mmCIF file of C-alpha atoms in Angstrom:
data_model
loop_
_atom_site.group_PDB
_atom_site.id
_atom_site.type_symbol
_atom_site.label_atom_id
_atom_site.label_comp_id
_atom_site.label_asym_id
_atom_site.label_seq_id
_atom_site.Cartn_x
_atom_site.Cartn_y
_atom_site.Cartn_z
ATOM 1 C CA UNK A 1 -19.746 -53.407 0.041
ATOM 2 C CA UNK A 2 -23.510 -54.083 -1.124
ATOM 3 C CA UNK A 3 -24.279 -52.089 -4.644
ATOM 4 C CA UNK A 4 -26.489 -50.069 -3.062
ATOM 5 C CA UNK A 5 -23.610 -49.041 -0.468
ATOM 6 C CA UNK A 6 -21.722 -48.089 -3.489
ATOM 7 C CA UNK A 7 -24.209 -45.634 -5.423
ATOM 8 C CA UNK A 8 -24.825 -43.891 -2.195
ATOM 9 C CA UNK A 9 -20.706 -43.546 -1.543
ATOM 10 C CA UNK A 10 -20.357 -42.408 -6.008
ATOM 11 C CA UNK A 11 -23.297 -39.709 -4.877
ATOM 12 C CA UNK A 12 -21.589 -38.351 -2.204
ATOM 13 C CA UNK A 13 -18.226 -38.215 -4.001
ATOM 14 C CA UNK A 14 -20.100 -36.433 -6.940
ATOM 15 C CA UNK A 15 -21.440 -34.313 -4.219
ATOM 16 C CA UNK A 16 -18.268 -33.350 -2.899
ATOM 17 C CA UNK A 17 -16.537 -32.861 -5.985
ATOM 18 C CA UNK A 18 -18.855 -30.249 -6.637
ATOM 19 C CA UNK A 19 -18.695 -28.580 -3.944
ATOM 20 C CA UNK A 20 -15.225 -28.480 -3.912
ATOM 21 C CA UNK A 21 -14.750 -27.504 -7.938
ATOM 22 C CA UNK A 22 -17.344 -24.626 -7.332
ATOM 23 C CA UNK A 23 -15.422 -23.489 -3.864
ATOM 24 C CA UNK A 24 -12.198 -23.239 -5.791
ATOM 25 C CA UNK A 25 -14.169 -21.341 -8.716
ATOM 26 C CA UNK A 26 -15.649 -18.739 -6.509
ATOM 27 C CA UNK A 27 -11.912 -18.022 -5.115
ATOM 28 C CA UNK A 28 -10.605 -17.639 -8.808
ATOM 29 C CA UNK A 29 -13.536 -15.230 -9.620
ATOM 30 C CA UNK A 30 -13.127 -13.363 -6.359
ATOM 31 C CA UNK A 31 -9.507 -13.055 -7.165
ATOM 32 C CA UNK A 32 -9.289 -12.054 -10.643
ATOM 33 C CA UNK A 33 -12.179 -9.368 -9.624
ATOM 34 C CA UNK A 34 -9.620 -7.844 -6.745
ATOM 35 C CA UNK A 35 -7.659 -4.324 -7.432
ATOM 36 C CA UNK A 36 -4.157 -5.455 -7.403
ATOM 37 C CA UNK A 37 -1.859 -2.744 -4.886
ATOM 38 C CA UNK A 38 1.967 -2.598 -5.089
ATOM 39 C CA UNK A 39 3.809 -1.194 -2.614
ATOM 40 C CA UNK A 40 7.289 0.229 -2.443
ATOM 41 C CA UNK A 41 8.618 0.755 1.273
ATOM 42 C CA UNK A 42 12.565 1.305 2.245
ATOM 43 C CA UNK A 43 12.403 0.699 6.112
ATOM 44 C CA UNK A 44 10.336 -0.985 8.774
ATOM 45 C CA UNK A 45 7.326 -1.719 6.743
ATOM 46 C CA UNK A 46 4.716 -0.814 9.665
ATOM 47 C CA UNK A 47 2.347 1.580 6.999
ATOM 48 C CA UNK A 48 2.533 -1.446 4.520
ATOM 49 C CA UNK A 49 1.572 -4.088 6.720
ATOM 50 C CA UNK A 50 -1.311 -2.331 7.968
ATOM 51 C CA UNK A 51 -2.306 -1.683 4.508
ATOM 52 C CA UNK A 52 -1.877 -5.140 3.691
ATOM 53 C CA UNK A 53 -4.168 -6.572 6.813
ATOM 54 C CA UNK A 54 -6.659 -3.952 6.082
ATOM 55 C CA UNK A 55 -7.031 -5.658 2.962
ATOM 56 C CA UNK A 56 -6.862 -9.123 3.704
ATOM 57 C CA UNK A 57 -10.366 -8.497 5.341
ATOM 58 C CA UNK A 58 -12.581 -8.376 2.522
ATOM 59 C CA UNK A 59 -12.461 -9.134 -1.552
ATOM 60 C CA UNK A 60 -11.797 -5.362 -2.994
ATOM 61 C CA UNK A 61 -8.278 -5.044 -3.269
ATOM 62 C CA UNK A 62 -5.151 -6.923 -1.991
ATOM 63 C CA UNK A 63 -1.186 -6.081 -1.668
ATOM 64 C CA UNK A 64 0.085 -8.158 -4.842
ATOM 65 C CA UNK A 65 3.183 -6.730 -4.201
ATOM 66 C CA UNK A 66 5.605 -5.199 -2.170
ATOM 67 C CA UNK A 67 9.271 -3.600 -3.476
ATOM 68 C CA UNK A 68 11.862 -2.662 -1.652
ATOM 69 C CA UNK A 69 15.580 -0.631 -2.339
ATOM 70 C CA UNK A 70 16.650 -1.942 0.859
ATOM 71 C CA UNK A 71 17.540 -5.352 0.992
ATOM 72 C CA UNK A 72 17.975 -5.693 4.684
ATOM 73 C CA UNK A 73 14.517 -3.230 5.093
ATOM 74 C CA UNK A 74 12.635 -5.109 7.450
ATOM 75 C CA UNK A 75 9.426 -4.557 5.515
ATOM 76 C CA UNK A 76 10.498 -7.599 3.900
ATOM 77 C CA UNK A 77 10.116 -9.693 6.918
ATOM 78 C CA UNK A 78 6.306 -8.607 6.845
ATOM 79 C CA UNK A 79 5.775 -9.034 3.010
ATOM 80 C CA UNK A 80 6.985 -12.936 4.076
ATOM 81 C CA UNK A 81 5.259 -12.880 7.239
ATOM 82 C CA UNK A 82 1.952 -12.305 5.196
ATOM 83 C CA UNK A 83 2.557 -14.609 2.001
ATOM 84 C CA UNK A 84 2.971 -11.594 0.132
ATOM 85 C CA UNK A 85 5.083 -11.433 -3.026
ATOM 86 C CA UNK A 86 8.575 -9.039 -2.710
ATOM 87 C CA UNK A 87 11.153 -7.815 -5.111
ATOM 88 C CA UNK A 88 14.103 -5.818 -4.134
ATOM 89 C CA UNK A 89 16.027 -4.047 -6.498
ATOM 90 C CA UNK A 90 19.330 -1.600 -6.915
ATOM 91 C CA UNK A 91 18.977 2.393 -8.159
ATOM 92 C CA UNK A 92 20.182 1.058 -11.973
ATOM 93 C CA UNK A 93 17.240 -1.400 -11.731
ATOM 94 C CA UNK A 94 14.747 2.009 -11.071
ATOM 95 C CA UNK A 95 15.911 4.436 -12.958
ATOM 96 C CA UNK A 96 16.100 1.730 -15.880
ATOM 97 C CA UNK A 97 13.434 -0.345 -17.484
ATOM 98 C CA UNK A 98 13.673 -3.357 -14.906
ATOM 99 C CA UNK A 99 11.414 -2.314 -11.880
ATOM 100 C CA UNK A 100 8.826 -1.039 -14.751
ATOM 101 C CA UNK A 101 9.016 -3.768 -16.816
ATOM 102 C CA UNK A 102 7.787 -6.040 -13.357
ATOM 103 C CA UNK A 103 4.993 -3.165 -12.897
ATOM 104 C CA UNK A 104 3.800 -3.326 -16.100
ATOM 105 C CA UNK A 105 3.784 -7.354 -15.604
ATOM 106 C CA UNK A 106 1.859 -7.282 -12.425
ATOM 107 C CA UNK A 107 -0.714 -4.240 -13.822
ATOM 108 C CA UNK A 108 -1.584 -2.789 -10.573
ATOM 109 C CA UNK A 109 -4.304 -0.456 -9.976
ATOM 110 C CA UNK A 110 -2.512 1.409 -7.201
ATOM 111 C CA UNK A 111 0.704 2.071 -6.514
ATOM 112 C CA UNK A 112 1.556 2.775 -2.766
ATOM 113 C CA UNK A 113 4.827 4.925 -1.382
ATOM 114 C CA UNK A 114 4.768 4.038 2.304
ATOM 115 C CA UNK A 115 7.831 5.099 3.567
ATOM 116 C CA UNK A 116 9.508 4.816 0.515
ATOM 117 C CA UNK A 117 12.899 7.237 0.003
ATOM 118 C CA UNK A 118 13.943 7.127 -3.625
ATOM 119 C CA UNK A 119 12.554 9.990 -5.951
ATOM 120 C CA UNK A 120 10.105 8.162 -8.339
ATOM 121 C CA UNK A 121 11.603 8.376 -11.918
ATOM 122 C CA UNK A 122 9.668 9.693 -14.955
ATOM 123 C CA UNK A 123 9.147 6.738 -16.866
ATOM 124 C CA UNK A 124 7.104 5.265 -14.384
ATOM 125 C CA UNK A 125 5.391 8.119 -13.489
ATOM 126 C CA UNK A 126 3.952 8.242 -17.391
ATOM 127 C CA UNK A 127 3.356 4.821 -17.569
ATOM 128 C CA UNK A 128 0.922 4.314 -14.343
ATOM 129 C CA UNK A 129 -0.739 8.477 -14.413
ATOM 130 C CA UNK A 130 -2.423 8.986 -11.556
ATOM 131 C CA UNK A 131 -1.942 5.568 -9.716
ATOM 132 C CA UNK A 132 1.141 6.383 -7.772
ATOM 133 C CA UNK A 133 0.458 8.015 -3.817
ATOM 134 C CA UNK A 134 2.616 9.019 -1.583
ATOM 135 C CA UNK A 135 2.181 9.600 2.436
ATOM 136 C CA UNK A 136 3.756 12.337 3.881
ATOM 137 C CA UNK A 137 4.511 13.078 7.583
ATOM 138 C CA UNK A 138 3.823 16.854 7.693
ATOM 139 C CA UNK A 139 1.238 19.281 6.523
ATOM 140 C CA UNK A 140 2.344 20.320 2.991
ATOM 141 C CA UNK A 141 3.507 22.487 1.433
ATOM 142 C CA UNK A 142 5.398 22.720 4.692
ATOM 143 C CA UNK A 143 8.133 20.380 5.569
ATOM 144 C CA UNK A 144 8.740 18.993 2.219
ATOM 145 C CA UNK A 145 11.048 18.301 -0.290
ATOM 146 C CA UNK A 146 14.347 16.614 -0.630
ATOM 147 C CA UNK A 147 15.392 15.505 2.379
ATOM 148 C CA UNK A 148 12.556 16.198 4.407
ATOM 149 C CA UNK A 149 11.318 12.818 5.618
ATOM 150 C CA UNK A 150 10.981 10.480 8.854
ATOM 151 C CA UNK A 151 12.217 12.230 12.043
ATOM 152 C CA UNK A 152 14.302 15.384 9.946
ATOM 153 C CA UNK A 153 10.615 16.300 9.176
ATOM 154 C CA UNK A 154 9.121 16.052 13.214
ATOM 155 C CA UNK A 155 12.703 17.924 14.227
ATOM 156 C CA UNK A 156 11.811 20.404 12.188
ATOM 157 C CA UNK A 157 8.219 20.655 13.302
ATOM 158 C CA UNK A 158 9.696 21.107 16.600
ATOM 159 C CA UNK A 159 12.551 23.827 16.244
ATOM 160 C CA UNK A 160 9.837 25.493 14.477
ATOM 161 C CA UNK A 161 7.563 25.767 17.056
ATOM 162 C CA UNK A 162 4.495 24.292 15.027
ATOM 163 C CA UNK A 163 1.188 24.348 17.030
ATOM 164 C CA UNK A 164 -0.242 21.517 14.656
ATOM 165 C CA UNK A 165 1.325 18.803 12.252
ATOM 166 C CA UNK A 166 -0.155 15.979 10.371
ATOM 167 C CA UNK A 167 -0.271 14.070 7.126
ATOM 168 C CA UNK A 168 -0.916 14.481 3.995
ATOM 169 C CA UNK A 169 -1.544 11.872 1.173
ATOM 170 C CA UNK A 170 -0.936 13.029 -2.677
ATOM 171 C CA UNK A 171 -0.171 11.839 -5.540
ATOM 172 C CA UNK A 172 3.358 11.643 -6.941
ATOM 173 C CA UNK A 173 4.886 13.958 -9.915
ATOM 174 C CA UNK A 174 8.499 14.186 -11.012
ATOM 175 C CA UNK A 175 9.477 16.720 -7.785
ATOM 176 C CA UNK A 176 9.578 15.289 -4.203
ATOM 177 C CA UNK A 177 5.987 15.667 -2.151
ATOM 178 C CA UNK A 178 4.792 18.295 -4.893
ATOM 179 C CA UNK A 179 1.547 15.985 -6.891
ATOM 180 C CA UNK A 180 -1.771 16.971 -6.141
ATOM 181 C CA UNK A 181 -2.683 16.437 -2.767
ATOM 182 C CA UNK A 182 -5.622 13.944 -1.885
ATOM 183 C CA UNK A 183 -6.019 14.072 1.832
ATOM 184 C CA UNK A 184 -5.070 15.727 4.497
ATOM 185 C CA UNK A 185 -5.281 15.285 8.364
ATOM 186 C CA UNK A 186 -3.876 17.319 11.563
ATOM 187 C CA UNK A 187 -2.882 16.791 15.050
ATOM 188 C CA UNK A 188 -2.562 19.710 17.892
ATOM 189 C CA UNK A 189 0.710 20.153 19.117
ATOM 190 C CA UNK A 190 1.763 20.838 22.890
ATOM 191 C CA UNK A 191 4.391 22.852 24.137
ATOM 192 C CA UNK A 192 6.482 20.147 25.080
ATOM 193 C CA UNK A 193 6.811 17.904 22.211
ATOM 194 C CA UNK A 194 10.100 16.278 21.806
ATOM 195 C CA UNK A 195 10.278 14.587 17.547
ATOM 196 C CA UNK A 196 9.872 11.307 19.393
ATOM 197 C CA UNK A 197 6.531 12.458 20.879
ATOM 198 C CA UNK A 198 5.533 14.240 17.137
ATOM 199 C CA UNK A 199 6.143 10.841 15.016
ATOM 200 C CA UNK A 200 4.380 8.647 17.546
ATOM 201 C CA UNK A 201 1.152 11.067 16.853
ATOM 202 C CA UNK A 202 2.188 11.541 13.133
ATOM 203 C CA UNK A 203 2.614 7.600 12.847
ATOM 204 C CA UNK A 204 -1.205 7.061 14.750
ATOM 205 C CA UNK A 205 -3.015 9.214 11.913
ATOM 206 C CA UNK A 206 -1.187 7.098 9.165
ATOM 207 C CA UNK A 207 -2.202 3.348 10.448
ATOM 208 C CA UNK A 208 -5.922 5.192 10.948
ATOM 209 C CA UNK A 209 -5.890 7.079 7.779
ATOM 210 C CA UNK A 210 -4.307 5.858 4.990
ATOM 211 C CA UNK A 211 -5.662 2.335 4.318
ATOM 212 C CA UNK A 212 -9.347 4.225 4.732
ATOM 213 C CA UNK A 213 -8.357 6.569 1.815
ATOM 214 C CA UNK A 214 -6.482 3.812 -0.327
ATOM 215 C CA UNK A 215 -9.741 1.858 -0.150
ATOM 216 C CA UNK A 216 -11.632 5.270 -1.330
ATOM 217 C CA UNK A 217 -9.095 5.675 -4.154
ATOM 218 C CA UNK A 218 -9.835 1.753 -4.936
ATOM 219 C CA UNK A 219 -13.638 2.938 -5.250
ATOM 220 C CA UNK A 220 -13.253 5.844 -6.767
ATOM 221 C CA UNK A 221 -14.761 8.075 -4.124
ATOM 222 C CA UNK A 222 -12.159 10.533 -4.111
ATOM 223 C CA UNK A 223 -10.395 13.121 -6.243
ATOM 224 C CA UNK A 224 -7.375 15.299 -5.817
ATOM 225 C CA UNK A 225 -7.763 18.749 -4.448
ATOM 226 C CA UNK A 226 -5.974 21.158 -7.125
ATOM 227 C CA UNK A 227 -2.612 22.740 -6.035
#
């Protein structure tokens, strides 16, 4: 190889290098500048995946991590399925200092109940104010409380005779599906509903809905209505 072969392969290694050092900076700048969402899910996971691809589209916010009660939930399969970081962990581990102690290491800006069936305890609650949401699949204040979740909540939509249902997306307190609510969205009811029918419309306003008004949160465009 002639010398002048050689500067002209050094200049385009140089060239490349740089390219490739500034590349990799960009991604560390981009990622240190993203809001950082955990989400806790017991079950399928199909509200946290969504979340999690609605995300992966852009360089506001990503799902740093998801927790889980359940270790056999298969939300776990998507957390893997996407690369995302999971921790599962047993009631002692929640009510104690354990599950906070990995919040407070991870620092996220949002925390996300999606599906989630464990009452949040009051030491995390204080620690992250205002940065814990919940979705719920009725219209509160109806349908709510202990209990009241997945299809018990669309039976009892149904024996009720309810010409509308929805969701509703609020922030957590100490009592089950009583924090300020954020959002709210309904759905017309027909006479011949069966629960099935209900949580298949109930389940089409969350995967539309609630990534749109996590990313609002994100921004700050949003503030809860008052009680």
């Amino acid at each position: 190889m002639t010398t002048k072969l050689k500067k002209y392969f050094n200049k385009e290694l140089k060239f490349l290098f740089i390219i490739v050092f500034y590349s990799f900076f960009c991604v560390i700048l981009i990622k240190s500048k993203m809001k950082k969402i955990v989400i806790f899910a017991s079950g399928s996971g199909t509200n946290a995946e969504n979340i999690a691809l609605h995300f992966s589209k852009g360089s506001l916010a990503e799902v740093a991590c998801v927790f889980s009660n359940n270790e056999n939930a298969k939300v776990l399969e998507r957390a893997k399925k996407h690369n995302i970081p999971y921790e599962v962990f047993s009631k002692e581990d929640f009510s104690g200092d354990k599950v906070l102690q990995k919040l407070k290491n991870i620092q996220p800006d949002l925390i996300v109940l999606a599906g989630f069936l464990l009452k949040f305890p009051q030491n995390i609650i204080q620690s992250f104010p205002d940065k814990i949401i919940n979705i719920h699949p009725a219209l509160l204040p109806k349908y709510g409380g202990k209990g009241m979740y997945g299809m018990n909540v669309h039976r009892a939509v149904i024996e009720n005779n309810e010409e509308e249902t929805g969701i509703t997306i609020h922030f957590v307190n100490e009592n089950y599906d009583e924090g300020n609510i954020i959002f709210q969205k309904n759905v017309p009811l027909s006479t011949n509903e069966t629960p099935e029918s209900v949580a298949a419309k109930v389940h089409k306003l969350e995967q539309r809905y609630f990534p749109e008004i996590i990313e609002k949160l994100i921004n700050q465009e949003l503030l809860p209505k008052t009680n």
